[in-house]
């Protein structure tokens, strides 16, 4: 009873904030509504006793990804009027894409090999049952190859992203801290031994020059 | 304590009783915490004062003891100014987000074997998630203020926190490997024994990485470029006045205490006694039993360390902060994950046997 109440509250908040993500006028508000949507879905996952997934959703998506999103959105000085230009012109193609997505979702959910009612009720475990441990065990034994494949793909993506964005410009004045640390006394000062002369004539001729 | 509760509220239905019990626990945690925060600000001014050969606050009350109360009263009666064309709702909710995240993390912090509000399985993950949310308060404040200095401070803060969170997360992964659990109580239990059995010794580099990342995460000197009063006046909270400003202040200090407590729990054996064998001594033996007093003592030491570092070090330059986070700490943590893995595999005594 209480669980259903919490579920419907979270679900309502989730759907409402998801709608606001695409309908709010200010992009920063959109990003913040997306954060709220993530929170609500994390709450729903907690109801399913998937605490690892729930907390990781908050940790990764809310704590890191959305921070960077906000970072970018706040820096853009977005003038909203030009963005809304041509709404009517692009409406047919937008509607087409939406229709394709809806049909795909219906086909997937309605497929005979995904039998949602057969999944059954949630099995509630004891307090000492660790969702994290179970996931880890499954991930690193049964699904090891898939996991490693995903890791390799992500690594390639990181390398590609860095390779695409890194440019070495010549003539920038950046410091190289390892060289700064490795600097020795001999590199910076030179001790010159000069003859100390008390010859006044020599000194005055030096000064004149 | 729980007997007293059952006597007082036993007539309530079970669910409601749980609610009352939890609320009381939260109050029991938050009231001392906020009092500590108030006098931590006083301690900061005194400690830094003496380090700089000054006296510090000494006018309000004997030796300035009542200074925090005077500050609180002053801030409460100051006018709250919302800048023109600021986003009013976000402007006012930003300090609340900051403080909520700082306080919410305390829910899973165990003070001793049984003194904890919520003893959850994934405690370490929860802590990491909550501390990573604090940045929202800063970013929203910076953006909603409609001020370029506030926005610059928020940008610096976001980049810094995202960078150091990775190092912090990896340091916690190493602790998780060493303890074999995400539950904070079990992490302390895995360090059972004297001072050499605690994790600070086998995980020494992680201990330092965590401590320094913690200082960077809380935006304290020498990593306080988000405030940077000499460059961007006061950073993200430049437009805040009165109580809204002081809520940011409270959140920062609550976070500092939290980082100190977590360092103690994960690397310095929490409530364990450093010399458990001394518990057999006459008279003073009782002091060497494990207990809350050890936890508080160690935490206070780290809280002092925060002030000490602030009084000692000049502010880092921004590119050097980024270099330290990305190019020094993250590689170091990755290497230490491998080292710890090997140590666990060979069962290195006395920690991993």
XYZ file of C-alpha atoms in Angstrom, chain B:
353
model
C 17.509 4.965 25.224
C 15.392 2.649 23.053
C 13.570 1.429 26.202
C 12.686 4.992 27.025
C 11.432 5.496 23.476
C 9.241 2.398 23.661
C 7.807 3.631 26.977
C 7.057 7.041 25.541
C 5.826 6.197 22.058
C 5.083 2.459 22.310
C 1.370 3.087 21.871
C 1.881 4.310 18.303
C 1.428 1.909 15.384
C 4.670 0.278 14.267
C 5.181 2.414 11.151
C 4.548 5.650 12.991
C 6.851 4.551 15.798
C 9.611 4.005 13.244
C 9.001 7.500 11.889
C 9.188 9.097 15.337
C 12.295 7.088 16.202
C 14.047 8.095 12.972
C 13.121 11.753 13.389
C 14.485 11.729 16.927
C 17.709 10.126 15.738
C 18.077 12.763 13.029
C 17.525 15.535 15.576
C 20.059 13.941 17.905
C 22.607 13.994 15.115
C 21.842 17.369 13.565
C 21.661 19.513 16.695
C 25.183 18.654 17.936
C 26.438 18.837 14.350
C 25.134 22.355 13.798
C 26.453 23.458 17.188
C 29.842 22.035 16.192
C 29.652 23.924 12.905
C 28.936 27.184 14.746
C 31.894 26.853 17.069
C 34.078 25.449 14.309
C 33.947 28.879 12.694
C 35.060 30.367 16.015
C 37.849 27.773 16.294
C 38.945 28.608 12.769
C 39.303 32.295 13.518
C 41.092 31.616 16.801
C 43.458 28.963 15.399
C 44.377 30.982 12.340
C 44.684 34.033 14.560
C 47.228 32.395 16.822
C 49.100 30.953 13.839
C 49.426 34.475 12.481
C 50.373 35.878 15.911
C 47.052 37.602 16.457
C 44.417 36.971 19.113
C 41.365 36.440 16.941
C 37.826 37.282 18.101
C 37.940 38.317 21.758
C 35.154 40.865 22.355
C 31.858 38.966 22.565
C 31.724 36.979 25.778
C 34.714 35.674 27.733
C 37.609 35.221 25.272
C 35.161 35.659 22.412
C 33.252 32.456 23.138
C 29.915 33.957 22.150
C 31.149 35.204 18.786
C 29.255 32.524 16.751
C 25.976 33.576 18.374
C 26.650 37.212 17.590
C 27.456 36.267 13.991
C 24.287 34.215 13.668
C 22.104 37.012 15.052
C 23.746 39.539 12.759
C 23.256 37.377 9.671
C 19.645 36.628 10.536
C 18.734 40.287 10.749
C 20.512 41.326 7.577
C 18.478 42.058 4.526
C 18.280 39.360 1.894
C 18.889 41.036 -1.455
C 17.887 39.259 -4.655
C 19.730 40.799 -7.607
C 17.789 42.316 -10.489
C 16.944 39.799 -13.245
C 18.194 36.943 -11.082
C 16.289 33.718 -11.263
C 14.503 34.113 -7.935
C 13.477 30.523 -7.288
C 16.845 29.002 -8.154
C 18.665 31.821 -6.379
C 16.893 31.017 -3.126
C 16.945 27.242 -3.445
C 20.696 26.976 -4.201
C 21.906 27.400 -0.594
C 19.260 24.919 0.533
C 20.573 22.328 -1.945
C 24.099 22.908 -0.669
C 23.153 22.381 2.964
C 20.831 19.431 2.283
C 23.533 17.487 0.476
C 26.054 18.259 3.210
C 23.696 17.025 5.924
C 22.144 14.072 4.047
C 25.469 12.258 3.844
C 25.594 12.069 7.651
C 22.731 9.549 7.614
C 25.082 6.614 7.071
C 28.070 7.766 9.158
C 28.520 5.380 12.096
C 29.811 6.938 15.311
C 30.380 3.587 16.962
C 29.384 -0.021 16.488
C 25.688 0.761 16.982
C 25.358 4.573 16.839
C 24.212 5.133 13.271
C 20.970 6.401 11.766
C 20.876 4.113 8.772
C 23.187 1.129 8.479
C 22.848 0.471 4.745
C 24.698 -1.989 2.511
C 25.924 0.513 -0.033
C 26.946 3.177 2.499
C 30.142 4.157 0.731
C 28.353 4.649 -2.597
C 25.672 6.699 -0.885
C 28.315 8.962 0.640
C 30.011 9.411 -2.713
C 26.696 10.228 -4.393
C 25.690 12.759 -1.750
C 29.025 14.558 -1.656
C 28.979 14.804 -5.452
C 25.593 16.535 -5.343
C 26.875 19.465 -3.314
C 28.236 21.014 -6.488
C 24.688 21.715 -7.677
C 24.200 24.271 -4.930
C 27.292 26.110 -6.144
C 26.510 25.910 -9.870
C 22.889 26.957 -9.474
C 23.899 29.801 -7.169
C 26.468 31.000 -9.671
C 24.093 30.906 -12.599
C 20.958 32.206 -10.859
C 22.809 35.240 -9.456
C 23.004 36.842 -12.902
C 26.519 38.037 -12.172
C 29.671 37.321 -14.122
C 31.862 36.811 -11.075
C 29.394 34.355 -9.594
C 29.250 32.457 -12.885
C 33.049 32.342 -13.140
C 33.257 30.991 -9.596
C 30.636 28.367 -10.369
C 32.479 27.263 -13.508
C 35.753 26.900 -11.659
C 34.031 24.989 -8.906
C 32.249 22.587 -11.265
C 35.432 21.706 -13.152
C 37.386 21.275 -9.932
C 34.829 19.073 -8.219
C 34.326 16.843 -11.248
C 38.103 16.406 -11.521
C 38.728 15.561 -7.885
C 35.686 13.366 -7.557
C 37.275 10.808 -9.852
C 40.403 10.592 -7.702
C 38.226 10.434 -4.605
C 36.078 7.684 -6.091
C 39.128 5.626 -7.016
C 40.577 6.071 -3.524
C 37.294 4.760 -2.147
C 37.437 1.816 -4.578
C 40.773 0.883 -3.019
C 39.240 1.081 0.460
C 36.359 -1.051 -0.768
C 38.796 -3.663 -2.089
C 40.755 -3.700 1.157
C 37.679 -3.966 3.368
C 35.602 -6.152 1.088
C 32.468 -4.214 1.898
C 30.620 -1.018 1.046
C 29.150 -0.777 4.525
C 30.997 1.783 6.654
C 30.608 -0.247 9.855
C 32.182 -3.266 8.180
C 34.970 -1.109 6.751
C 35.886 -0.124 10.311
C 35.493 -3.724 11.464
C 37.987 -4.789 8.767
C 40.590 -2.533 10.433
C 40.194 -4.275 13.800
C 43.356 -4.018 15.880
C 45.871 -1.370 16.874
C 47.209 1.592 14.972
C 49.317 -0.547 12.598
C 46.274 -2.570 11.533
C 44.409 0.443 10.218
C 44.250 1.100 6.512
C 46.317 4.287 6.563
C 49.487 2.226 6.401
C 48.850 -0.151 3.462
C 46.843 2.542 1.635
C 49.071 5.480 2.556
C 49.007 7.142 -0.891
C 45.209 6.740 -1.020
C 44.937 8.262 2.440
C 46.750 11.360 1.229
C 44.840 11.448 -2.074
C 41.534 11.215 -0.245
C 42.452 13.881 2.258
C 43.678 16.329 -0.386
C 40.757 15.610 -2.715
C 38.470 16.181 0.242
C 39.948 19.623 0.751
C 39.523 20.339 -2.965
C 35.925 19.077 -2.904
C 34.995 21.324 -0.022
C 36.567 24.296 -1.797
C 38.847 25.094 1.084
C 42.198 26.812 0.952
C 44.591 26.095 -0.743
C 42.016 24.990 -3.355
C 39.475 27.781 -2.831
C 39.611 29.232 -6.339
C 35.807 29.029 -6.512
C 35.804 31.868 -4.005
C 39.036 33.518 -5.102
C 38.351 36.789 -3.331
C 41.424 38.398 -4.842
C 40.405 37.577 -8.423
C 36.644 37.172 -8.650
C 35.608 38.964 -5.431
C 33.878 36.069 -3.670
C 33.021 33.675 -6.439
C 29.700 31.929 -6.513
C 28.207 33.568 -3.413
C 29.115 37.155 -4.224
C 25.452 38.160 -4.588
C 24.268 36.442 -1.421
C 23.633 38.274 1.798
C 22.236 37.549 5.223
C 20.890 34.107 5.990
C 21.233 32.784 2.425
C 24.969 33.447 2.588
C 25.274 31.864 6.009
C 23.549 28.699 4.779
C 26.367 28.299 2.233
C 28.776 28.838 5.068
C 27.083 26.179 7.210
C 27.173 23.732 4.306
C 30.900 24.284 3.759
C 31.721 23.631 7.395
C 29.377 20.636 7.641
C 31.184 19.226 4.598
C 34.568 19.769 6.217
C 33.471 17.867 9.315
C 32.036 15.145 7.085
C 35.278 14.712 5.135
C 37.213 14.538 8.419
C 34.841 11.899 9.792
C 35.030 9.850 6.594
C 38.829 9.970 6.513
C 38.825 8.674 10.083
C 36.333 5.906 9.290
C 38.072 4.663 6.186
C 41.745 5.043 6.995
C 42.120 5.507 10.741
C 39.900 2.836 12.219
C 36.918 4.996 13.182
C 36.059 4.363 16.813
C 38.826 1.756 17.303
C 41.490 2.408 19.903
C 45.065 2.858 18.628
C 46.502 0.800 21.479
C 43.915 -1.863 22.313
C 46.387 -3.776 24.501
C 46.571 -0.786 26.874
C 42.923 -1.351 27.764
C 44.127 -3.742 30.470
C 45.950 -0.963 32.365
C 44.579 0.109 35.744
C 42.829 3.495 36.082
C 43.368 4.799 32.523
C 42.583 1.443 30.857
C 39.001 2.473 30.147
C 40.205 5.253 27.867
C 41.842 2.733 25.584
C 38.653 0.797 24.966
C 37.248 1.421 21.499
C 34.443 3.965 21.642
C 32.892 7.175 20.398
C 35.574 9.246 22.144
C 38.252 7.922 19.772
C 36.110 8.718 16.769
C 35.531 12.269 17.972
C 39.172 12.752 18.924
C 40.442 11.671 15.502
C 37.809 13.683 13.671
C 38.702 16.808 15.615
C 42.325 16.314 14.658
C 41.423 16.323 10.966
C 39.157 19.323 11.453
C 42.162 21.094 12.937
C 44.226 19.984 9.939
C 41.805 21.829 7.622
C 42.457 25.064 9.530
C 46.176 24.422 9.741
C 46.437 23.923 5.974
C 44.464 27.098 5.362
C 46.815 29.105 7.538
C 49.901 27.544 5.968
C 49.549 27.268 2.199
C 49.096 29.923 -0.466
C 46.289 29.397 -2.971
C 47.016 27.035 -5.857
C 46.936 28.399 -9.360
C 44.020 27.015 -11.336
C 45.962 25.071 -13.981
C 48.088 23.529 -11.251
C 44.975 22.359 -9.411
C 43.798 20.661 -12.580
C 47.208 19.107 -13.156
C 47.333 17.734 -9.619
C 43.877 16.203 -9.980
C 44.088 14.722 -13.447
C 47.774 13.994 -13.967
C 48.994 13.116 -10.488
C 46.158 11.758 -8.383
C 44.210 9.717 -10.925
C 47.248 7.761 -12.235
C 48.400 7.244 -8.641
C 45.058 5.785 -7.596
C 44.954 3.484 -10.624
C 48.426 2.171 -9.794
C 47.450 1.649 -6.176
C 44.369 -0.356 -7.179
C 46.757 -2.832 -8.812
C 49.122 -2.779 -5.823
C 46.276 -3.422 -3.398
C 44.970 -6.199 -5.636
C 48.350 -7.941 -5.472
C 48.551 -7.404 -1.693
C 45.116 -8.976 -1.254
C 46.020 -11.905 -3.508
C 49.159 -12.779 -1.558
C 47.286 -12.111 1.709
C 49.751 -9.566 3.048
C 49.646 -9.681 6.868
C 48.468 -8.061 9.101
C 45.891 -6.340 6.892
C 44.792 -8.794 4.237
C 45.359 -12.202 5.837
